Tab-separated table of C-alpha atoms in Angstrom:
chain	number	residue	atom	x	y	z
I	298	MET	CA	58.836	21.868	58.085
I	299	GLU	CA	61.890	22.129	55.839
I	300	LYS	CA	63.742	25.423	56.249
I	301	SER	CA	64.249	25.522	52.483
I	302	SER	CA	60.496	26.044	52.055
I	303	ILE	CA	60.628	29.217	54.135
I	304	ASN	CA	61.050	32.450	52.179
I	305	LYS	CA	62.883	34.638	54.688
I	306	SER	CA	62.785	37.834	52.634
I	307	ARG	CA	59.023	37.661	52.038
I	308	LEU	CA	58.286	36.947	55.684
I	309	LEU	CA	60.547	39.816	56.761
I	310	PHE	CA	58.703	42.029	54.237
I	311	ALA	CA	55.291	40.978	55.619
I	312	SER	CA	56.480	41.435	59.206
I	313	PHE	CA	57.795	44.871	58.251
I	314	PHE	CA	54.342	45.885	56.987
I	315	THR	CA	52.599	44.775	60.171
I	316	ILE	CA	54.741	47.416	61.908
I	317	VAL	CA	54.084	49.922	59.091
I	318	ALA	CA	50.334	49.520	59.658
I	319	GLY	CA	50.766	50.471	63.305
I	320	GLY	CA	52.920	53.469	62.359
I	321	VAL	CA	50.429	54.796	59.799
I	322	GLY	CA	47.515	54.515	62.214
I	323	PHE	CA	49.544	56.075	65.020
I	324	ALA	CA	50.678	59.053	62.909
I	325	VAL	CA	47.225	59.758	61.501
I	326	ARG	CA	45.681	59.559	64.967
I	327	GLY	CA	48.309	61.998	66.246
I	328	SER	CA	47.457	64.467	63.492
I	329	ILE	CA	43.691	64.283	64.103
I	330	LEU	CA	43.818	64.539	67.916
I	331	VAL	CA	43.102	68.247	67.545
I	332	ASP	CA	40.066	67.397	65.385
I	333	TRP	CA	38.738	65.084	68.086
I	334	GLY	CA	39.318	67.761	70.710
I	335	ASN	CA	37.566	70.392	68.616
I	336	GLN	CA	34.662	68.212	67.509
I	337	PHE	CA	33.926	66.462	70.781
I	338	GLY	CA	35.293	68.929	73.366
I	339	PHE	CA	37.955	66.697	74.942
I	340	THR	CA	40.745	68.031	77.185
I	341	MET	CA	44.410	67.141	76.666
I	342	THR	CA	44.192	64.617	79.505
I	343	GLU	CA	41.163	62.941	77.909
I	344	LEU	CA	42.867	62.811	74.522
I	345	GLY	CA	45.948	61.406	76.239
I	346	SER	CA	43.788	58.732	77.857
I	347	ILE	CA	42.377	57.741	74.456
I	348	THR	CA	45.842	57.371	72.919
I	349	GLY	CA	47.080	55.810	76.144
I	350	GLY	CA	44.279	53.257	76.042
I	351	GLY	CA	45.622	52.192	72.687
I	352	PHE	CA	49.095	51.597	74.074
I	353	ALA	CA	47.745	49.878	77.180
I	354	GLY	CA	45.743	47.500	75.009
I	355	PHE	CA	48.816	46.998	72.858
I	356	GLY	CA	50.848	45.986	75.904
I	357	VAL	CA	48.272	43.620	77.402
I	358	ILE	CA	47.759	41.848	74.081
I	359	ILE	CA	51.499	41.425	73.460
I	360	ILE	CA	51.861	39.769	76.849
I	361	LEU	CA	48.771	37.559	76.535
I	362	PHE	CA	49.483	36.380	73.001
I	363	SER	CA	53.173	35.835	73.668
I	364	LEU	CA	52.014	33.036	75.991
I	365	ILE	CA	50.488	31.121	73.094
I	366	VAL	CA	52.703	32.041	70.119
I	367	ASP	CA	54.991	29.044	70.543
I	368	ARG	CA	51.995	26.709	70.873
I	369	VAL	CA	49.557	28.097	68.267
I	370	GLY	CA	52.116	29.162	65.710
I	371	TYR	CA	52.793	32.396	63.854
I	372	LYS	CA	50.363	32.170	60.939
I	373	PRO	CA	46.959	31.786	62.711
I	374	LEU	CA	47.700	34.760	64.959
I	375	LEU	CA	48.681	37.043	62.086
I	376	VAL	CA	45.449	36.131	60.262
I	377	LEU	CA	43.507	37.033	63.415
I	378	ALA	CA	45.332	40.383	63.599
I	379	PHE	CA	44.323	41.063	59.996
I	380	PHE	CA	40.602	40.875	60.851
I	381	VAL	CA	40.915	42.793	64.144
I	382	HIS	CA	42.537	45.700	62.307
I	383	PHE	CA	39.471	45.996	60.071
I	384	LEU	CA	37.113	45.858	63.060
I	385	SER	CA	38.994	48.669	64.827
I	386	LEU	CA	38.305	51.054	61.945
I	387	LEU	CA	34.572	50.317	61.982
I	388	VAL	CA	34.309	51.085	65.700
I	389	THR	CA	36.373	54.295	65.430
I	390	VAL	CA	34.343	55.693	62.528
I	391	ALA	CA	31.119	54.923	64.409
I	392	THR	CA	32.088	57.655	66.918
I	393	VAL	CA	30.497	60.377	64.784
I	394	TYR	CA	27.105	58.665	64.870
I	395	VAL	CA	27.432	57.759	68.544
I	396	PHE	CA	28.232	61.388	69.421
I	397	ASP	CA	25.173	62.717	67.592
I	398	SER	CA	22.839	60.216	69.210
I	399	MET	CA	24.354	59.582	72.650
I	400	GLY	CA	26.623	62.533	73.439
I	401	ARG	CA	30.184	63.331	74.443
I	402	GLU	CA	30.830	60.590	77.002
I	403	ALA	CA	29.633	57.863	74.643
I	404	ALA	CA	31.848	59.320	71.895
I	405	TYR	CA	34.816	59.172	74.255
I	406	TRP	CA	34.279	55.470	74.940
I	407	CYS	CA	33.729	54.732	71.266
I	408	LEU	CA	37.042	56.358	70.333
I	409	PHE	CA	38.724	54.619	73.252
I	410	SER	CA	37.325	51.234	72.142
I	411	GLY	CA	38.296	51.752	68.498
I	412	THR	CA	41.803	52.764	69.527
I	413	PHE	CA	41.968	49.776	71.865
I	414	LEU	CA	40.964	47.363	69.080
I	415	PHE	CA	43.548	48.908	66.775
I	416	ALA	CA	46.067	48.256	69.539
I	417	VAL	CA	44.850	44.654	69.824
I	418	GLY	CA	45.650	44.094	66.144
I	419	ASN	CA	49.041	45.739	66.585
I	420	GLY	CA	49.706	43.774	69.761
I	421	ILE	CA	49.001	40.430	68.112
I	422	CYS	CA	51.375	41.372	65.293
I	423	GLU	CA	54.085	42.516	67.707
I	424	SER	CA	53.818	39.312	69.764
I	425	VAL	CA	54.461	37.330	66.573
I	426	VAL	CA	56.858	39.273	64.353
I	427	ASN	CA	59.578	39.919	66.970
I	428	PRO	CA	60.197	36.220	67.710
I	429	LEU	CA	59.549	35.407	64.030
I	430	VAL	CA	62.362	37.678	62.836
I	431	ALA	CA	64.612	36.437	65.664
I	432	THR	CA	63.907	32.901	64.417
I	433	LEU	CA	64.605	33.813	60.781
I	434	TYR	CA	67.920	35.530	61.613
I	435	PRO	CA	69.316	33.910	64.799
I	436	LYS	CA	72.888	35.139	64.203
I	437	ALA	CA	71.968	38.818	63.725
I	438	LYS	CA	68.921	39.438	65.921
I	439	THR	CA	69.617	43.040	66.933
I	440	HIS	CA	70.368	44.098	63.341
I	441	TYR	CA	67.257	42.551	61.805
I	442	LEU	CA	64.972	43.601	64.653
I	443	ASN	CA	66.098	47.181	63.981
I	444	ILE	CA	65.316	46.687	60.288
I	445	LEU	CA	61.916	45.225	61.216
I	446	HIS	CA	61.122	48.206	63.421
I	447	ALA	CA	62.149	50.646	60.707
I	448	GLY	CA	58.588	49.886	59.634
I	449	TRP	CA	57.344	51.989	62.561
I	450	PRO	CA	58.899	55.306	61.455
I	451	GLY	CA	58.236	54.307	57.844
I	452	GLY	CA	54.546	54.038	58.660
I	453	MET	CA	54.644	57.306	60.585
I	454	ILE	CA	56.198	59.077	57.585
I	455	LEU	CA	53.500	57.703	55.301
I	456	GLY	CA	50.747	58.583	57.761
I	457	GLY	CA	52.175	62.065	58.339
I	458	VAL	CA	52.486	62.855	54.625
I	459	LEU	CA	48.961	61.649	53.944
I	460	SER	CA	47.670	63.728	56.861
I	461	ILE	CA	49.269	66.897	55.512
I	462	ALA	CA	48.168	66.245	51.946
I	463	PHE	CA	44.560	65.387	52.722
I	464	HIS	CA	43.776	66.894	56.156
I	465	ASP	CA	41.811	69.823	54.736
I	466	ILE	CA	40.284	67.756	51.951
I	467	LEU	CA	39.129	64.533	53.599
I	468	SER	CA	37.348	63.893	56.888
I	469	TRP	CA	39.308	62.386	59.778
I	470	GLU	CA	37.316	59.177	59.311
I	471	VAL	CA	38.760	58.732	55.803
I	472	LEU	CA	42.270	59.682	56.961
I	473	MET	CA	42.044	57.034	59.672
I	474	SER	CA	41.319	54.344	57.083
I	475	PHE	CA	44.699	54.762	55.332
I	476	PHE	CA	46.322	52.212	57.655
I	477	LEU	CA	44.350	49.483	55.859
I	478	ILE	CA	46.789	49.699	52.915
I	479	PRO	CA	49.717	48.035	54.745
I	480	VAL	CA	47.222	45.731	56.500
I	481	LEU	CA	46.159	44.365	53.103
I	482	ILE	CA	49.815	43.955	52.053
I	483	TYR	CA	50.845	41.864	55.068
I	484	GLY	CA	47.558	39.942	55.002
I	485	VAL	CA	47.996	38.778	51.393
I	486	ILE	CA	51.599	37.640	51.976
I	487	ILE	CA	50.862	35.795	55.222
I	488	LEU	CA	47.928	33.924	53.701
I	489	LYS	CA	50.183	32.633	50.902
I	490	GLU	CA	53.477	31.881	52.673
I	491	LYS	CA	54.640	29.053	54.935
I	492	LEU	CA	55.929	30.146	58.339
I	493	PRO	CA	58.594	28.404	60.473
I	494	LEU	CA	58.415	26.994	63.964
I	495	SER	CA	59.707	29.351	66.646
I	496	GLU	CA	63.360	29.077	67.667
I	497	ALA	CA	62.441	27.893	71.172
I	498	LYS	CA	59.828	25.372	69.980
I	499	GLU	CA	62.185	23.883	67.411
I	500	ALA	CA	64.763	23.439	70.181
I	501	GLY	CA	62.132	21.659	72.302
I	502	ILE	CA	62.293	24.115	75.204
I	503	PRO	CA	59.305	23.609	77.571
I	504	TYR	CA	57.210	26.467	78.954
I	505	LYS	CA	58.616	25.889	82.447
I	506	GLU	CA	62.070	26.704	81.131
I	507	MET	CA	60.783	29.844	79.387
I	508	PHE	CA	59.168	31.163	82.579
I	509	ARG	CA	62.260	30.255	84.597
I	510	GLN	CA	64.073	33.073	82.794
I	511	PHE	CA	62.044	35.624	84.786
I	512	GLY	CA	64.041	34.650	87.857
I	513	SER	CA	67.051	36.443	86.402
I	514	PRO	CA	67.807	39.820	88.060
I	515	LEU	CA	69.243	40.994	84.734
I	516	LEU	CA	65.932	40.408	82.992
I	517	MET	CA	64.091	42.330	85.710
I	518	VAL	CA	66.441	45.291	85.217
I	519	LEU	CA	65.899	45.164	81.446
I	520	MET	CA	62.125	45.159	81.962
I	521	LEU	CA	62.342	48.218	84.233
I	522	LEU	CA	64.387	50.012	81.598
I	523	MET	CA	61.781	49.035	78.992
I	524	VAL	CA	59.129	50.725	81.154
I	525	LEU	CA	61.131	53.954	80.879
I	526	ILE	CA	61.615	53.479	77.130
I	527	GLY	CA	57.864	53.042	76.633
I	528	TYR	CA	57.235	56.280	78.514
I	529	VAL	CA	59.859	58.435	76.851
I	530	GLU	CA	59.636	57.095	73.274
I	531	LEU	CA	56.060	56.078	72.561
I	532	GLY	CA	54.453	58.229	75.245
I	533	THR	CA	56.210	61.301	73.854
I	534	ASP	CA	55.553	60.265	70.243
I	535	SER	CA	51.808	60.184	70.925
I	536	TRP	CA	52.016	63.916	71.734
I	537	ILE	CA	54.977	65.240	69.766
I	538	GLN	CA	52.977	66.505	66.754
I	539	ASN	CA	50.526	68.283	69.010
I	540	ILE	CA	53.211	69.737	71.287
I	541	THR	CA	55.554	71.025	68.571
I	542	GLY	CA	52.576	72.363	66.614
I	543	ASN	CA	51.416	74.149	69.755
I	544	ILE	CA	54.847	75.637	70.437
I	545	LEU	CA	55.222	76.785	66.826
I	546	GLU	CA	51.546	77.858	66.766
I	547	ASN	CA	51.185	75.873	63.525
I	548	PRO	CA	49.846	72.267	63.532
I	549	THR	CA	51.191	71.592	60.017
I	550	LYS	CA	54.750	72.449	61.090
I	551	GLY	CA	54.320	70.062	63.998
I	552	VAL	CA	53.459	67.257	61.578
I	553	LEU	CA	56.430	68.162	59.352
I	554	LEU	CA	58.835	67.919	62.305
I	555	PHE	CA	57.260	64.577	63.199
I	556	ILE	CA	57.862	63.335	59.642
I	557	TYR	CA	61.458	64.582	59.792
I	558	THR	CA	62.288	62.675	62.999
I	559	SER	CA	60.559	59.585	61.609
I	560	ALA	CA	62.722	59.811	58.460
I	561	LEU	CA	65.833	59.888	60.652
I	562	MET	CA	64.654	56.783	62.489
I	563	PHE	CA	63.754	54.976	59.274
I	564	ILE	CA	67.206	55.487	57.744
I	565	LEU	CA	69.301	54.919	60.866
I	566	ARG	CA	67.613	51.656	61.868
I	567	PHE	CA	69.088	49.977	58.807
I	568	PHE	CA	72.582	50.672	60.199
I	569	ALA	CA	72.162	49.287	63.712
I	570	GLY	CA	74.235	46.176	62.973
I	571	PRO	CA	77.571	47.922	62.268
I	572	ILE	CA	77.057	50.300	65.207
I	573	VAL	CA	76.427	47.598	67.831
I	574	GLN	CA	79.447	45.649	66.564
I	575	LYS	CA	81.638	48.614	67.547
I	576	ILE	CA	80.121	49.807	70.836
I	577	SER	CA	77.783	46.926	71.867
I	578	PRO	CA	73.987	47.197	72.187
I	579	LEU	CA	74.230	48.566	75.743
I	580	GLY	CA	76.759	51.197	74.683
I	581	LEU	CA	74.385	52.320	71.946
I	582	LEU	CA	71.470	52.518	74.397
I	583	PHE	CA	73.591	54.530	76.865
I	584	VAL	CA	74.578	57.106	74.226
I	585	CYS	CA	70.987	57.359	72.970
I	586	SER	CA	69.694	57.970	76.502
I	587	ILE	CA	72.035	60.948	76.934
I	588	LEU	CA	71.033	62.342	73.548
I	589	GLY	CA	67.354	61.824	74.396
I	590	ALA	CA	67.618	63.886	77.567
I	591	ILE	CA	69.415	66.708	75.753
I	592	GLY	CA	66.987	66.688	72.829
I	593	LEU	CA	63.834	66.774	74.967
I	594	TYR	CA	65.172	69.538	77.213
I	595	ILE	CA	66.114	71.780	74.279
I	596	LEU	CA	62.819	70.969	72.564
I	597	GLY	CA	60.879	72.020	75.651
I	598	THR	CA	62.725	75.342	75.910
I	599	ALA	CA	62.931	76.136	72.179
I	600	THR	CA	61.472	79.446	71.059
I	601	THR	CA	62.435	79.459	67.378
I	602	GLY	CA	61.954	77.066	64.507
I	603	LEU	CA	65.703	76.522	63.918
I	604	ILE	CA	66.364	75.566	67.528
I	605	MET	CA	63.398	73.211	67.417
I	606	VAL	CA	64.724	71.510	64.269
I	607	PHE	CA	68.082	71.059	66.020
I	608	ALA	CA	66.341	69.639	69.095
I	609	VAL	CA	64.137	67.172	67.223
I	610	THR	CA	67.219	66.012	65.276
I	611	ILE	CA	68.951	65.051	68.513
I	612	TYR	CA	65.742	63.535	69.895
I	613	GLY	CA	65.091	61.648	66.642
I	614	ILE	CA	68.576	60.095	66.633
I	615	ALA	CA	68.192	59.157	70.295
I	616	LYS	CA	64.879	57.366	70.065
I	617	THR	CA	65.841	55.502	66.878
I	618	PHE	CA	67.494	52.561	68.586
I	619	PHE	CA	65.700	52.304	71.962
I	620	TRP	CA	62.904	49.818	71.243
I	621	PRO	CA	64.414	47.334	68.736
I	622	THR	CA	67.839	47.297	70.383
I	623	MET	CA	66.284	46.468	73.755
I	624	LEU	CA	64.368	43.610	72.130
I	625	GLY	CA	67.617	42.520	70.522
I	626	VAL	CA	69.398	42.474	73.897
I	627	VAL	CA	66.599	40.362	75.387
I	628	GLY	CA	66.630	37.994	72.417
I	629	GLU	CA	70.414	37.623	72.559
I	630	ARG	CA	70.707	37.161	76.330
I	631	PHE	CA	67.534	35.113	76.919
I	632	PRO	CA	66.962	32.943	73.818
I	633	ARG	CA	65.524	30.142	75.987
I	634	GLY	CA	62.694	32.472	76.966
I	635	GLY	CA	61.226	32.235	73.459
I	636	ALA	CA	58.300	34.461	72.492
I	637	VAL	CA	57.201	34.597	76.143
I	638	VAL	CA	60.152	36.639	77.424
I	639	MET	CA	60.362	38.863	74.347
I	640	GLY	CA	56.603	39.442	74.485
I	641	PHE	CA	56.625	40.360	78.163
I	642	VAL	CA	59.420	42.880	77.688
I	643	GLY	CA	57.691	44.505	74.718
I	644	GLY	CA	54.383	44.359	76.573
I	645	VAL	CA	55.577	46.233	79.653
I	646	GLY	CA	57.007	48.915	77.376
I	647	MET	CA	53.647	49.368	75.690
I	648	LEU	CA	51.801	49.314	79.025
I	649	SER	CA	54.098	52.055	80.254
I	650	ALA	CA	53.394	54.167	77.171
I	651	GLY	CA	49.649	53.652	77.606
I	652	LEU	CA	49.216	53.916	81.356
I	653	LEU	CA	52.021	56.377	82.107
I	654	GLY	CA	53.363	58.096	78.994
I	655	GLY	CA	50.233	59.162	77.091
I	656	PRO	CA	48.100	60.242	80.078
I	657	GLY	CA	51.093	61.524	82.066
I	658	ILE	CA	52.345	63.883	79.361
I	659	GLY	CA	48.769	65.004	78.696
I	660	TYR	CA	48.295	65.685	82.405
I	661	LYS	CA	51.550	67.660	82.559
I	662	GLN	CA	50.380	69.865	79.692
I	663	ASP	CA	47.054	70.492	81.418
I	664	TYR	CA	48.753	71.094	84.768
I	665	PHE	CA	51.304	73.648	83.582
I	666	ALA	CA	48.896	75.353	81.153
I	667	SER	CA	46.117	75.735	83.729
I	668	SER	CA	48.577	76.861	86.434
I	669	LYS	CA	49.913	79.612	84.175
I	670	ILE	CA	46.561	80.949	83.021
I	671	LYS	CA	45.062	80.759	86.524
I	672	THR	CA	47.888	82.968	87.769
I	673	GLU	CA	48.003	85.436	84.877
I	674	ALA	CA	44.392	85.553	83.684
I	675	PRO	CA	42.074	83.885	86.225
I	676	GLN	CA	38.895	85.186	84.597
I	677	ALA	CA	39.927	83.748	81.226
I	678	TYR	CA	40.655	80.434	82.936
I	679	ASP	CA	37.139	80.399	84.396
I	680	ARG	CA	35.721	80.849	80.906
I	681	TYR	CA	37.836	78.172	79.197
I	682	LYS	CA	38.367	75.516	81.851
I	683	ALA	CA	36.914	72.029	81.406
I	684	ASP	CA	33.780	71.027	83.281
I	685	ASP	CA	35.357	67.961	84.888
I	686	GLU	CA	38.599	67.368	86.749
I	687	ASN	CA	41.316	65.065	85.444
I	688	SER	CA	43.896	63.259	87.554
I	689	PHE	CA	46.992	61.137	87.025
I	690	LEU	CA	48.367	58.605	89.510
I	691	PHE	CA	48.864	60.282	92.900
I	692	PHE	CA	49.024	63.840	91.512
I	693	SER	CA	46.329	66.338	92.453
I	694	PRO	CA	43.201	66.543	90.249
I	695	ILE	CA	43.071	69.563	87.934
I	696	LYS	CA	40.719	71.164	85.449
I	697	GLY	CA	42.503	71.580	82.135
I	698	LEU	CA	41.390	73.790	79.271
I	699	ASN	CA	38.424	72.591	77.200
I	700	GLY	CA	39.670	71.705	73.703
I	701	SER	CA	36.536	72.899	71.907
I	702	LYS	CA	36.527	76.261	73.689
I	703	VAL	CA	40.221	76.834	72.982
I	704	ALA	CA	39.651	76.056	69.291
I	705	ILE	CA	36.724	78.513	69.190
I	706	VAL	CA	38.696	81.447	70.580
I	707	LYS	CA	41.630	80.712	68.248
I	708	ASP	CA	39.510	81.074	65.094
I	709	ASN	CA	36.980	83.488	66.592
I	710	GLY	CA	34.146	80.973	66.355
I	711	GLU	CA	34.436	80.242	62.619
I	712	GLN	CA	34.597	76.464	62.991
I	713	LEU	CA	31.743	76.463	65.488
I	714	GLN	CA	29.588	78.424	63.074
I	715	GLY	CA	30.506	75.994	60.299
I	716	ASP	CA	29.571	73.028	62.499
I	717	ILE	CA	26.229	74.658	63.332
I	718	GLU	CA	25.498	75.326	59.668
I	719	ARG	CA	26.327	71.734	58.709
I	720	TRP	CA	24.081	70.464	61.483
I	721	GLU	CA	21.195	72.713	60.474
I	722	SER	CA	21.614	71.702	56.813
I	723	THR	CA	20.295	68.276	57.839
I	724	GLY	CA	16.992	69.878	58.819
I	725	LYS	CA	17.638	69.728	62.559
I	726	THR	CA	17.931	72.555	65.066
I	727	VAL	CA	20.864	73.285	67.371
I	728	ASP	CA	18.624	72.449	70.337
I	729	GLU	CA	18.708	68.813	69.174
I	730	ASN	CA	22.514	68.648	69.564
I	731	ASP	CA	23.504	69.044	73.224
I	732	ASN	CA	27.179	69.720	72.510
I	733	LEU	CA	26.608	72.378	69.819
I	734	ASN	CA	23.859	73.967	71.868
I	735	ALA	CA	26.108	74.200	74.934
I	736	LEU	CA	29.008	75.628	72.923
I	737	GLN	CA	26.795	78.164	71.148
I	738	THR	CA	25.398	79.348	74.496
I	739	TRP	CA	28.878	79.512	76.012
I	740	TRP	CA	30.299	81.442	73.028
I	741	SER	CA	27.502	83.984	73.090
I	742	ASN	CA	28.611	84.837	76.638
I	743	ALA	CA	32.382	84.545	76.069
I	744	GLU	CA	32.677	86.221	72.653
I	745	GLN	CA	32.859	89.750	74.023
I	746	ASN	CA	35.955	88.778	76.054
I	747	ALA	CA	37.606	86.845	73.218
I	748	PRO	CA	40.055	89.592	72.105
I	749	GLU	CA	41.616	89.759	75.573
I	750	ASP	CA	41.302	85.998	76.242
I	751	LYS	CA	43.010	84.748	73.081
I	752	GLU	CA	46.613	85.589	74.002
I	753	PRO	CA	46.619	84.145	77.558
I	754	VAL	CA	44.835	80.989	76.334
I	755	GLU	CA	47.372	80.445	73.532
I	756	GLN	CA	50.345	81.297	75.756
I	757	ALA	CA	49.113	78.841	78.383
I	758	GLY	CA	49.067	76.061	75.780
I	759	PHE	CA	52.545	77.018	74.594
I	760	TYR	CA	53.900	77.043	78.140
I	761	GLY	CA	52.241	73.759	79.131
I	762	ALA	CA	53.607	71.942	76.069
I	763	GLY	CA	57.181	73.110	76.670
I	764	LYS	CA	57.234	72.379	80.380
I	765	ALA	CA	55.837	68.884	79.786
I	766	LEU	CA	58.835	68.043	77.574
I	767	VAL	CA	61.350	69.517	80.015
I	768	VAL	CA	60.023	67.328	82.832
I	769	THR	CA	59.950	64.279	80.534
I	770	ALA	CA	63.689	64.800	79.837
I	771	LEU	CA	64.390	63.409	83.322
I	772	ILE	CA	63.373	59.905	82.180
I	773	PRO	CA	66.266	59.312	79.738
I	774	VAL	CA	68.666	60.622	82.412
I	775	ILE	CA	67.556	57.725	84.635
I	776	MET	CA	67.876	55.366	81.658
I	777	ALA	CA	71.462	56.481	81.020
I	778	ILE	CA	72.380	55.666	84.624
I	779	GLY	CA	70.797	52.213	84.277
I	780	TYR	CA	72.647	51.376	81.068
I	781	PHE	CA	75.935	52.617	82.485
I	782	VAL	CA	75.535	50.263	85.446
I	783	LEU	CA	74.834	47.358	83.051
I	784	ILE	CA	77.929	48.205	80.994
I	785	LEU	CA	80.062	48.013	84.155
I	786	TYR	CA	78.298	44.758	85.132
I	787	PHE	CA	79.218	43.048	81.853
I	788	LYS	CA	82.719	44.527	81.826
I	789	LYS	CA	83.454	42.711	85.073
I	790	ARG	CA	82.271	39.482	83.414
I	791	GLY	CA	84.379	39.732	80.292
I	792	GLY	CA	82.093	41.903	78.169
I	793	TYR	CA	78.650	41.605	76.578
I	794	LYS	CA	78.142	38.401	74.581
I	795	GLN	CA	75.200	36.772	72.806
I	796	ILE	CA	73.940	33.492	74.259
I	797	GLU	CA	72.867	30.774	71.807
I	798	ILE	CA	70.515	27.853	72.409
């Protein structure tokens, strides 16, 4: 295919909107996590598992599809992603009907499956657009990969603004559908445009040579660092709206802070090129790791809005360059690995966010919140604890606070009464809805203690959210050490340089 027939700017634009679609869906899901907890009675750990399942699916798909990108080509895979994105919305919206007919556990798996399918669509896109942009701009990979991934915060800004504007007007099902707008944009462009061969395929590099790159100790170190990036960036992002909203005792303010940090990322990612020319990609990653640790620690200990704005500013600057700059380093140092190597590195980052970051940060919130309330108000804990235990890795199982019960005490049962009235307006009785019936029975027994329970329940949530961020701040400290070692490694070898095929 003649390179002159390839429209680089349009393909970069389409690739950008595949990332925007993921950002919109991610932001909206973050803003409606509380709605899912309230409506279906999920704990923080369960909600973390749902969002984590999305990232885990994202990671697996990136890895699997990166194995076939160079053989199948870019265009067929992006068309497939287009249809999977639509399917994910249908499954997610079906949760409401599944919950009414089959109960809470079935609703959990429906949300998990819908989130997983959304991640499949995102994963297919990610496995394609990273090597595609590297192919389009071989002399400036880090710069253009940062521009490409500006689509992520751009989508999060759009999703966050829409969530604030329409959260009290539209149902969460309608809010969730907003991500279809960028899906339609990238779908139309991809269907019309010609796409190039991958850089590795055009150079005639065989698969054996691509897989041989995994024998490099440097690549193994980069993959381990990507595991930490997935945890601290995407794992934290999946909770940041909820956590800051909890600390500020105002969900809307949490979304506004999320939009603010996303705006920082969106703007700064367009300036990655000049920065890496001065301090190298590894120098940039080292500085960002230090800033990330400082930002998360201050954020976890913040008690006022001004301090929190300062903290999220530092955190927002830090996380801006992690993901795309790491992909740029891999693309520059291992060009003979093609889409396979780049896909594996991105995939392990997503797997880390899904299997470690999302559930781990959710578990930490449950752990610290339940520990505090058990110590200070054990009777309140007995009234608001979840029915089932949650666990994470090798840590001890715990019973977190039931999301529905916490929501009821916060508004003194107003939402529960509204849900009951809406249910009864359909001509059915509360006895026909197991979840509403159980909550109504529980509230009739707990209501008399609500005035004294409300403060310890809210304070437990505040404490758990802050402590979770403080502990998470240890991850970028480890990252900073890793990048510093790599800087010394390259200094002994004459400095960091890009390798060309």
